[in-house]
């Protein structure tokens, strides 16, 4: 195909002020080029609300095999995030499958990282286990990354107990440095909150073994948040 977007007629549908979309088949066929622009992304979202399940499937079929490139665009990323949030988790698995082997790279990307976050939020731990495996191997680097830290936080909130424990184990030896880091302190705080009690204790010992260092953390602009979270968690135990 030429890649040109077919002309679509849109009209207001009274009385509710919604949109009546004509030629939904044409929108579905043009899903890939539409998804890369703001107007097109909005149009696809509206079309998905009005389309039958068959047309929705055809729409998604057009972008399959192009997820990596699509997620590079702010509008394409938003389209994928909306789809992951709205679709049954099993229907969104193809998005994660196209990140296989490149999860760490995706987590460090401005737009792809947002797609990764939605995958952890809306899929079960088993469904994104292959992505979590890749991320855990680079837990320290991602925790310090301006985008990757958000993905790691979602892994800690929604991931499996095994993956949470592996992240905690990777963070513990560098806990003091991470607590002072602008991005990594958020990951460490998430680990203290969401890991099992045993892993929480490992992190607590790593932070509190040096009493003077721990006291200095309490006055550090980033470390203070970690100290507050740790103290609240220990009071709750």
Coordinates of N, CA and C in Angstrom, one line a residue, residues 41-228:
X41 N -4.4 9.8 16.0 CA -4.4 9.1 17.3 C -5.8 9.3 18.0
X42 N -6.2 10.5 18.0 CA -7.5 10.9 18.6 C -8.6 10.2 17.8
X43 N -8.5 10.2 16.5 CA -9.5 9.6 15.6 C -9.6 8.1 15.9
X44 N -8.5 7.5 16.0 CA -8.5 6.0 16.3 C -9.2 5.7 17.6
X45 N -8.9 6.5 18.6 CA -9.5 6.3 19.9 C -11.0 6.5 19.8
X46 N -11.5 7.5 19.1 CA -13.0 7.6 18.9 C -13.6 6.5 18.1
X47 N -12.8 6.1 17.0 CA -13.3 5.0 16.2 C -13.4 3.7 17.0
X48 N -12.5 3.4 17.9 CA -12.5 2.2 18.6 C -13.7 2.1 19.5
X49 N -14.2 3.3 20.0 CA -15.4 3.3 20.8 C -16.6 2.9 20.0
X50 N -16.7 3.3 18.7 CA -17.9 3.0 17.9 C -17.8 1.8 17.1
X51 N -16.6 1.2 16.9 CA -16.4 0.1 16.0 C -16.9 -1.2 16.7
X52 N -17.2 -2.2 15.8 CA -17.5 -3.5 16.3 C -16.2 -4.2 16.7
X53 N -16.3 -5.3 17.3 CA -15.1 -6.1 17.8 C -14.3 -6.5 16.5
X54 N -14.9 -6.8 15.4 CA -14.2 -7.2 14.2 C -13.4 -6.1 13.7
X55 N -13.9 -4.9 13.6 CA -13.2 -3.7 13.1 C -12.1 -3.3 14.1
X56 N -12.3 -3.4 15.4 CA -11.3 -3.2 16.3 C -10.1 -4.1 16.1
X57 N -10.4 -5.4 15.9 CA -9.4 -6.4 15.6 C -8.6 -6.0 14.4
X58 N -9.3 -5.6 13.3 CA -8.6 -5.2 12.1 C -7.7 -4.0 12.3
X59 N -8.2 -3.1 13.1 CA -7.4 -1.9 13.4 C -6.1 -2.3 14.1
X60 N -6.1 -3.1 15.1 CA -4.9 -3.6 15.8 C -4.0 -4.4 14.9
X61 N -4.6 -5.2 14.0 CA -3.9 -6.1 13.1 C -2.9 -5.2 12.2
X62 N -3.4 -4.0 11.9 CA -2.6 -3.1 11.0 C -1.3 -2.6 11.7
X63 N -1.3 -2.6 13.0 CA -0.1 -2.1 13.7 C 0.8 -3.2 14.2
X64 N 0.3 -4.4 14.2 CA 1.1 -5.5 14.7 C 2.4 -5.7 13.8
X65 N 3.5 -5.9 14.4 CA 4.8 -6.0 13.7 C 5.4 -4.7 13.5
X66 N 4.8 -3.6 14.0 CA 5.3 -2.2 13.9 C 5.3 -1.5 15.3
X67 N 5.2 -2.3 16.4 CA 5.1 -1.7 17.7 C 6.3 -0.9 18.1
X68 N 7.5 -1.5 17.8 CA 8.7 -0.8 18.2 C 8.8 0.6 17.6
X69 N 8.5 0.7 16.3 CA 8.6 2.0 15.6 C 7.4 2.9 16.0
X70 N 6.3 2.3 16.2 CA 5.1 3.1 16.6 C 5.3 3.7 18.0
X71 N 5.9 3.0 18.9 CA 6.1 3.5 20.3 C 7.2 4.5 20.3
X72 N 7.9 4.7 19.3 CA 8.9 5.8 19.2 C 8.3 7.2 19.1
X73 N 7.1 7.2 18.7 CA 6.4 8.5 18.5 C 5.5 8.8 19.7
X74 N 5.4 10.1 20.1 CA 4.6 10.4 21.2 C 3.1 10.0 21.0
X75 N 2.6 10.2 19.7 CA 1.2 9.9 19.4 C 1.0 8.4 19.3
X76 N 2.0 7.7 18.7 CA 1.9 6.3 18.6 C 2.0 5.6 20.0
X77 N 2.8 6.2 20.9 CA 2.9 5.7 22.2 C 1.6 5.9 23.0
X78 N 1.0 7.0 22.8 CA -0.3 7.3 23.4 C -1.4 6.3 22.9
X79 N -1.4 6.1 21.6 CA -2.3 5.1 21.1 C -2.2 3.7 21.7
X80 N -0.9 3.3 21.8 CA -0.7 2.0 22.4 C -1.0 1.9 23.9
X81 N -0.7 3.0 24.6 CA -1.1 3.1 26.0 C -2.6 3.0 26.2
X82 N -3.3 3.7 25.4 CA -4.8 3.7 25.5 C -5.3 2.3 25.2
X83 N -4.7 1.6 24.2 CA -5.2 0.3 23.8 C -4.9 -0.7 24.9
X84 N -3.7 -0.6 25.5 CA -3.4 -1.5 26.6 C -4.3 -1.4 27.8
X85 N -4.7 -0.1 28.1 CA -5.5 0.2 29.2 C -7.0 -0.3 29.0
X86 N -7.4 -0.2 27.7 CA -8.8 -0.5 27.4 C -9.1 -2.0 27.1
X87 N -8.1 -2.6 26.5 CA -8.3 -4.0 26.0 C -8.1 -5.0 27.1
X88 N -8.7 -6.2 26.9 CA -8.4 -7.3 27.8 C -6.9 -7.6 27.8
X89 N -6.3 -7.9 28.9 CA -4.9 -8.1 29.0 C -4.3 -9.0 28.0
X90 N -5.0 -10.1 27.8 CA -4.5 -11.1 26.8 C -4.4 -10.6 25.4
X91 N -5.3 -9.6 25.1 CA -5.3 -9.0 23.7 C -4.2 -8.0 23.5
X92 N -3.6 -7.6 24.6 CA -2.5 -6.6 24.5 C -1.1 -7.3 24.6
X93 N -1.1 -8.6 24.7 CA 0.2 -9.3 24.9 C 1.2 -9.1 23.7
X94 N 0.6 -8.9 22.5 CA 1.4 -8.8 21.3 C 2.3 -7.5 21.4
X95 N 1.9 -6.5 22.2 CA 2.7 -5.3 22.4 C 4.0 -5.7 23.1
X96 N 3.8 -6.4 24.2 CA 5.0 -6.8 25.0 C 5.9 -7.7 24.3
X97 N 5.3 -8.6 23.4 CA 6.1 -9.6 22.7 C 7.0 -8.9 21.7
X98 N 6.6 -7.7 21.2 CA 7.5 -7.0 20.3 C 8.6 -6.2 21.0
X99 N 8.5 -6.2 22.3 CA 9.6 -5.6 23.1 C 10.6 -6.6 23.6
X100 N 10.3 -7.9 23.3 CA 11.1 -9.0 23.8 C 12.6 -8.8 23.3
X101 N 13.5 -8.9 24.2 CA 14.9 -8.8 23.8 C 15.4 -7.3 23.8
X102 N 14.4 -6.4 23.9 CA 14.8 -4.9 23.9 C 14.1 -4.2 25.1
X103 N 13.7 -4.9 26.1 CA 13.0 -4.3 27.2 C 13.8 -3.2 27.9
X104 N 15.1 -3.5 28.1 CA 15.9 -2.5 28.8 C 16.1 -1.2 27.9
X105 N 16.3 -1.4 26.6 CA 16.3 -0.2 25.7 C 15.0 0.5 25.7
X106 N 13.9 -0.2 25.7 CA 12.6 0.5 25.7 C 12.4 1.2 27.0
X107 N 12.8 0.7 28.1 CA 12.6 1.3 29.4 C 13.4 2.6 29.6
X108 N 14.4 2.8 28.8 CA 15.2 4.0 28.8 C 14.8 5.0 27.8
X109 N 13.7 4.8 27.1 CA 13.3 5.6 26.0 C 12.1 6.5 26.5
X110 N 12.1 7.7 26.1 CA 11.0 8.6 26.6 C 9.6 8.1 26.4
X111 N 9.3 7.6 25.2 CA 7.9 7.2 24.8 C 7.7 5.7 25.1
X112 N 8.7 4.9 24.7 CA 8.5 3.4 24.9 C 8.4 3.0 26.3
X113 N 9.1 3.8 27.2 CA 9.0 3.5 28.6 C 7.6 3.6 29.1
X114 N 6.8 4.5 28.6 CA 5.4 4.7 29.0 C 4.6 3.5 28.6
X115 N 4.8 3.0 27.5 CA 4.1 1.7 27.0 C 4.5 0.6 28.0
X116 N 5.8 0.5 28.4 CA 6.2 -0.5 29.3 C 5.4 -0.4 30.7
X117 N 5.3 0.9 31.1 CA 4.6 1.1 32.4 C 3.2 0.6 32.3
X118 N 2.5 0.9 31.2 CA 1.1 0.4 31.0 C 1.0 -1.1 31.0
X119 N 2.0 -1.8 30.4 CA 2.0 -3.2 30.3 C 2.0 -3.8 31.7
X120 N 2.9 -3.3 32.6 CA 3.0 -3.8 34.0 C 1.7 -3.5 34.8
X121 N 1.1 -2.3 34.5 CA -0.1 -1.9 35.2 C -1.3 -2.8 34.8
X122 N -1.4 -3.2 33.6 CA -2.6 -3.9 33.1 C -2.5 -5.3 32.8
X123 N -1.3 -5.9 32.7 CA -1.1 -7.3 32.5 C -0.7 -8.0 33.8
X124 N -1.0 -9.3 33.8 CA -0.6 -10.1 35.0 C 0.9 -10.2 35.1
X125 N 1.5 -10.5 36.3 CA 2.9 -10.7 36.3 C 3.4 -11.8 35.4
X126 N 2.6 -12.9 35.2 CA 3.0 -14.0 34.4 C 3.1 -13.5 32.9
X127 N 2.2 -12.6 32.5 CA 2.1 -12.2 31.1 C 3.3 -11.3 30.7
X128 N 3.9 -10.6 31.7 CA 5.0 -9.7 31.4 C 6.3 -10.2 32.1
X129 N 6.3 -11.5 32.4 CA 7.5 -12.1 33.1 C 8.7 -12.0 32.3
X130 N 8.6 -12.2 30.9 CA 9.8 -12.1 30.1 C 10.4 -10.7 30.1
X131 N 9.6 -9.7 30.2 CA 10.1 -8.3 30.2 C 10.7 -8.1 31.6
X132 N 10.1 -8.5 32.7 CA 10.6 -8.3 34.0 C 12.0 -9.0 34.1
X133 N 12.2 -10.2 33.5 CA 13.4 -10.9 33.6 C 14.6 -10.0 33.0
X134 N 14.3 -9.4 31.9 CA 15.3 -8.5 31.2 C 15.6 -7.3 32.1
X135 N 14.5 -6.7 32.7 CA 14.7 -5.5 33.4 C 15.5 -5.7 34.7
X136 N 15.2 -6.8 35.4 CA 15.9 -7.1 36.6 C 17.4 -7.2 36.4
X137 N 17.8 -7.7 35.3 CA 19.3 -7.8 35.0 C 20.0 -6.5 34.9
X138 N 19.2 -5.4 34.7 CA 19.8 -4.1 34.6 C 19.1 -3.2 35.7
X139 N 18.8 -3.7 36.8 CA 18.0 -3.0 37.8 C 18.7 -1.7 38.3
X140 N 20.0 -1.8 38.5 CA 20.7 -0.6 39.0 C 20.7 0.5 38.0
X141 N 21.1 0.2 36.8 CA 21.2 1.2 35.7 C 19.8 1.8 35.5
X142 N 18.8 1.0 35.4 CA 17.4 1.5 35.2 C 16.9 2.3 36.3
X143 N 17.3 2.0 37.5 CA 16.8 2.8 38.7 C 17.4 4.2 38.7
X144 N 18.5 4.4 38.1 CA 19.1 5.7 38.0 C 18.7 6.4 36.7
X145 N 18.0 5.8 35.8 CA 17.7 6.4 34.5 C 16.4 7.3 34.7
X146 N 16.4 8.4 33.9 CA 15.3 9.3 34.0 C 14.0 8.7 33.6
X147 N 14.0 7.8 32.7 CA 12.7 7.1 32.3 C 12.6 5.7 32.9
X148 N 13.7 5.0 33.0 CA 13.7 3.6 33.5 C 13.3 3.5 34.9
X149 N 13.5 4.5 35.7 CA 13.1 4.4 37.1 C 11.6 4.3 37.3
X150 N 10.8 4.9 36.4 CA 9.4 4.8 36.4 C 8.9 3.4 36.1
X151 N 9.6 2.7 35.1 CA 9.3 1.4 34.8 C 9.6 0.4 35.9
X152 N 10.8 0.7 36.6 CA 11.1 -0.2 37.7 C 10.1 0.0 38.9
X153 N 9.6 1.2 39.0 CA 8.6 1.4 40.1 C 7.4 0.6 39.8
X154 N 7.0 0.5 38.5 CA 5.8 -0.2 38.1 C 6.0 -1.7 38.3
X155 N 7.2 -2.2 38.0 CA 7.6 -3.6 38.2 C 7.5 -3.9 39.7
X156 N 7.9 -3.0 40.6 CA 7.8 -3.3 42.0 C 6.4 -3.3 42.5
X157 N 5.6 -2.4 42.0 CA 4.2 -2.3 42.4 C 3.4 -3.5 41.9
X158 N 3.6 -3.9 40.6 CA 2.7 -4.9 39.9 C 3.4 -6.2 39.6
X159 N 4.7 -6.3 39.8 CA 5.4 -7.5 39.4 C 5.2 -8.7 40.4
X160 N 5.8 -9.8 40.0 CA 5.7 -11.0 40.9 C 6.6 -10.9 42.1
X161 N 6.2 -11.6 43.2 CA 7.1 -11.6 44.4 C 8.6 -12.0 44.0
X162 N 8.7 -12.9 43.1 CA 10.1 -13.3 42.7 C 10.9 -12.1 42.1
X163 N 10.3 -11.4 41.2 CA 10.9 -10.3 40.6 C 11.2 -9.1 41.5
X164 N 10.2 -8.9 42.4 CA 10.4 -7.9 43.4 C 11.6 -8.2 44.3
X165 N 11.7 -9.5 44.7 CA 12.8 -9.9 45.6 C 14.2 -9.8 44.8
X166 N 14.2 -10.1 43.6 CA 15.4 -10.0 42.8 C 15.8 -8.5 42.7
X167 N 14.9 -7.6 42.5 CA 15.2 -6.2 42.4 C 15.8 -5.7 43.8
X168 N 15.1 -6.1 44.9 CA 15.6 -5.7 46.2 C 17.0 -6.2 46.4
X169 N 17.3 -7.4 46.0 CA 18.6 -8.0 46.1 C 19.7 -7.2 45.4
X170 N 19.3 -6.7 44.2 CA 20.2 -5.9 43.4 C 20.4 -4.5 44.0
X171 N 19.4 -3.9 44.7 CA 19.4 -2.6 45.2 C 20.2 -2.5 46.5
X172 N 20.1 -3.6 47.4 CA 20.6 -3.6 48.7 C 22.1 -3.2 48.8
X173 N 23.0 -3.8 48.0 CA 24.4 -3.4 48.2 C 24.7 -2.0 47.9
X174 N 23.9 -1.3 47.2 CA 24.1 0.1 46.8 C 23.1 1.0 47.4
X175 N 22.4 0.6 48.5 CA 21.3 1.3 49.0 C 21.5 2.7 49.4
X176 N 22.7 3.0 50.0 CA 23.0 4.4 50.4 C 23.2 5.3 49.2
X177 N 23.9 4.8 48.2 CA 24.1 5.7 47.0 C 22.8 5.9 46.3
X178 N 22.0 4.8 46.2 CA 20.7 4.9 45.5 C 19.7 5.9 46.2
X179 N 19.8 5.9 47.6 CA 18.9 6.7 48.4 C 19.2 8.2 48.1
X180 N 20.4 8.5 47.7 CA 20.8 9.9 47.5 C 20.5 10.3 46.0
X181 N 20.2 9.4 45.2 CA 20.1 9.6 43.8 C 18.7 10.2 43.4
X182 N 18.6 11.2 42.6 CA 17.4 11.9 42.3 C 16.3 11.0 41.8
X183 N 16.7 10.0 40.9 CA 15.7 9.1 40.4 C 15.6 7.8 41.2
X184 N 16.8 7.2 41.5 CA 16.8 5.9 42.2 C 16.2 5.9 43.5
X185 N 16.1 7.0 44.2 CA 15.5 7.0 45.6 C 14.0 6.6 45.5
X186 N 13.4 6.9 44.4 CA 12.0 6.6 44.2 C 11.8 5.0 44.0
X187 N 12.8 4.4 43.3 CA 12.7 3.0 43.2 C 13.0 2.3 44.5
X188 N 13.9 2.8 45.2 CA 14.2 2.2 46.5 C 13.0 2.4 47.5
X189 N 12.4 3.5 47.4 CA 11.2 3.7 48.3 C 10.1 2.7 47.9
X190 N 9.9 2.5 46.6 CA 8.9 1.5 46.1 C 9.3 0.1 46.5
X191 N 10.5 -0.2 46.5 CA 11.0 -1.6 47.0 C 10.7 -1.7 48.5
X192 N 10.9 -0.7 49.3 CA 10.7 -0.8 50.7 C 9.2 -1.0 51.0
X193 N 8.3 -0.3 50.1 CA 6.9 -0.4 50.3 C 6.3 -1.7 49.8
X194 N 6.8 -2.2 48.7 CA 6.0 -3.3 48.0 C 6.7 -4.7 48.1
X195 N 7.9 -4.8 48.6 CA 8.6 -6.1 48.7 C 8.1 -6.8 50.0
X196 N 8.3 -8.1 50.0 CA 7.9 -8.9 51.2 C 8.7 -8.4 52.4
X197 N 8.3 -8.8 53.6 CA 8.9 -8.4 54.8 C 10.4 -8.8 54.9
X198 N 10.7 -9.9 54.4 CA 12.1 -10.4 54.5 C 13.0 -9.5 53.6
X199 N 12.5 -9.1 52.4 CA 13.3 -8.2 51.6 C 13.3 -6.8 52.2
X200 N 12.2 -6.4 52.8 CA 12.2 -5.1 53.5 C 13.3 -5.0 54.5
X201 N 13.4 -6.1 55.3 CA 14.4 -6.1 56.3 C 15.9 -6.1 55.8
X202 N 16.1 -6.8 54.6 CA 17.4 -6.7 54.0 C 17.7 -5.3 53.6
X203 N 16.8 -4.6 53.0 CA 17.0 -3.2 52.6 C 17.2 -2.3 53.8
X204 N 16.4 -2.5 54.9 CA 16.6 -1.8 56.1 C 17.9 -1.9 56.7
X205 N 18.4 -3.2 56.8 CA 19.8 -3.4 57.3 C 20.8 -2.7 56.5
X206 N 20.6 -2.8 55.2 CA 21.6 -2.1 54.3 C 21.7 -0.6 54.5
X207 N 20.6 0.0 54.8 CA 20.5 1.4 55.1 C 20.9 1.8 56.5
X208 N 20.6 1.0 57.5 CA 20.8 1.4 58.9 C 22.1 0.8 59.5
X209 N 22.8 0.0 58.8 CA 24.0 -0.6 59.3 C 25.1 0.5 59.6
X210 N 25.0 1.5 58.8 CA 25.9 2.7 59.1 C 25.0 3.8 59.7
X211 N 25.1 3.9 61.0 CA 24.2 4.8 61.7 C 24.4 6.3 61.4
X212 N 25.7 6.6 61.3 CA 26.0 8.0 60.9 C 25.5 8.3 59.5
X213 N 25.8 7.4 58.6 CA 25.3 7.5 57.2 C 23.8 7.6 57.1
X214 N 23.1 6.8 57.9 CA 21.6 6.8 57.9 C 21.1 8.2 58.5
X215 N 21.8 8.7 59.5 CA 21.4 10.0 60.0 C 21.6 11.1 59.0
X216 N 22.7 11.0 58.2 CA 22.9 12.0 57.1 C 21.8 11.9 56.1
X217 N 21.4 10.6 55.8 CA 20.3 10.5 54.8 C 19.0 11.2 55.2
X218 N 18.8 11.2 56.5 CA 17.5 11.9 56.9 C 17.5 13.4 56.6
X219 N 18.6 14.0 56.4 CA 18.6 15.4 56.0 C 18.9 15.6 54.6
X220 N 19.1 14.6 53.8 CA 19.4 14.7 52.4 C 18.1 14.9 51.6
X221 N 18.2 15.8 50.6 CA 17.0 16.1 49.8 C 16.3 14.9 49.2
X222 N 17.0 13.9 48.8 CA 16.4 12.7 48.2 C 16.3 11.6 49.3
X223 N 17.4 11.4 50.0 CA 17.4 10.4 51.0 C 16.4 10.5 52.1
X224 N 15.9 11.7 52.4 CA 15.0 11.9 53.4 C 13.7 11.1 53.2
X225 N 13.3 11.1 51.9 CA 12.0 10.4 51.5 C 12.2 8.8 51.8
X226 N 13.4 8.3 51.5 CA 13.6 6.9 51.8 C 13.6 6.6 53.3
X227 N 14.2 7.5 54.1 CA 14.2 7.3 55.5 C 12.8 7.4 56.1
X228 N 12.0 8.3 55.6 CA 10.6 8.4 56.1 C 9.8 7.2 55.8

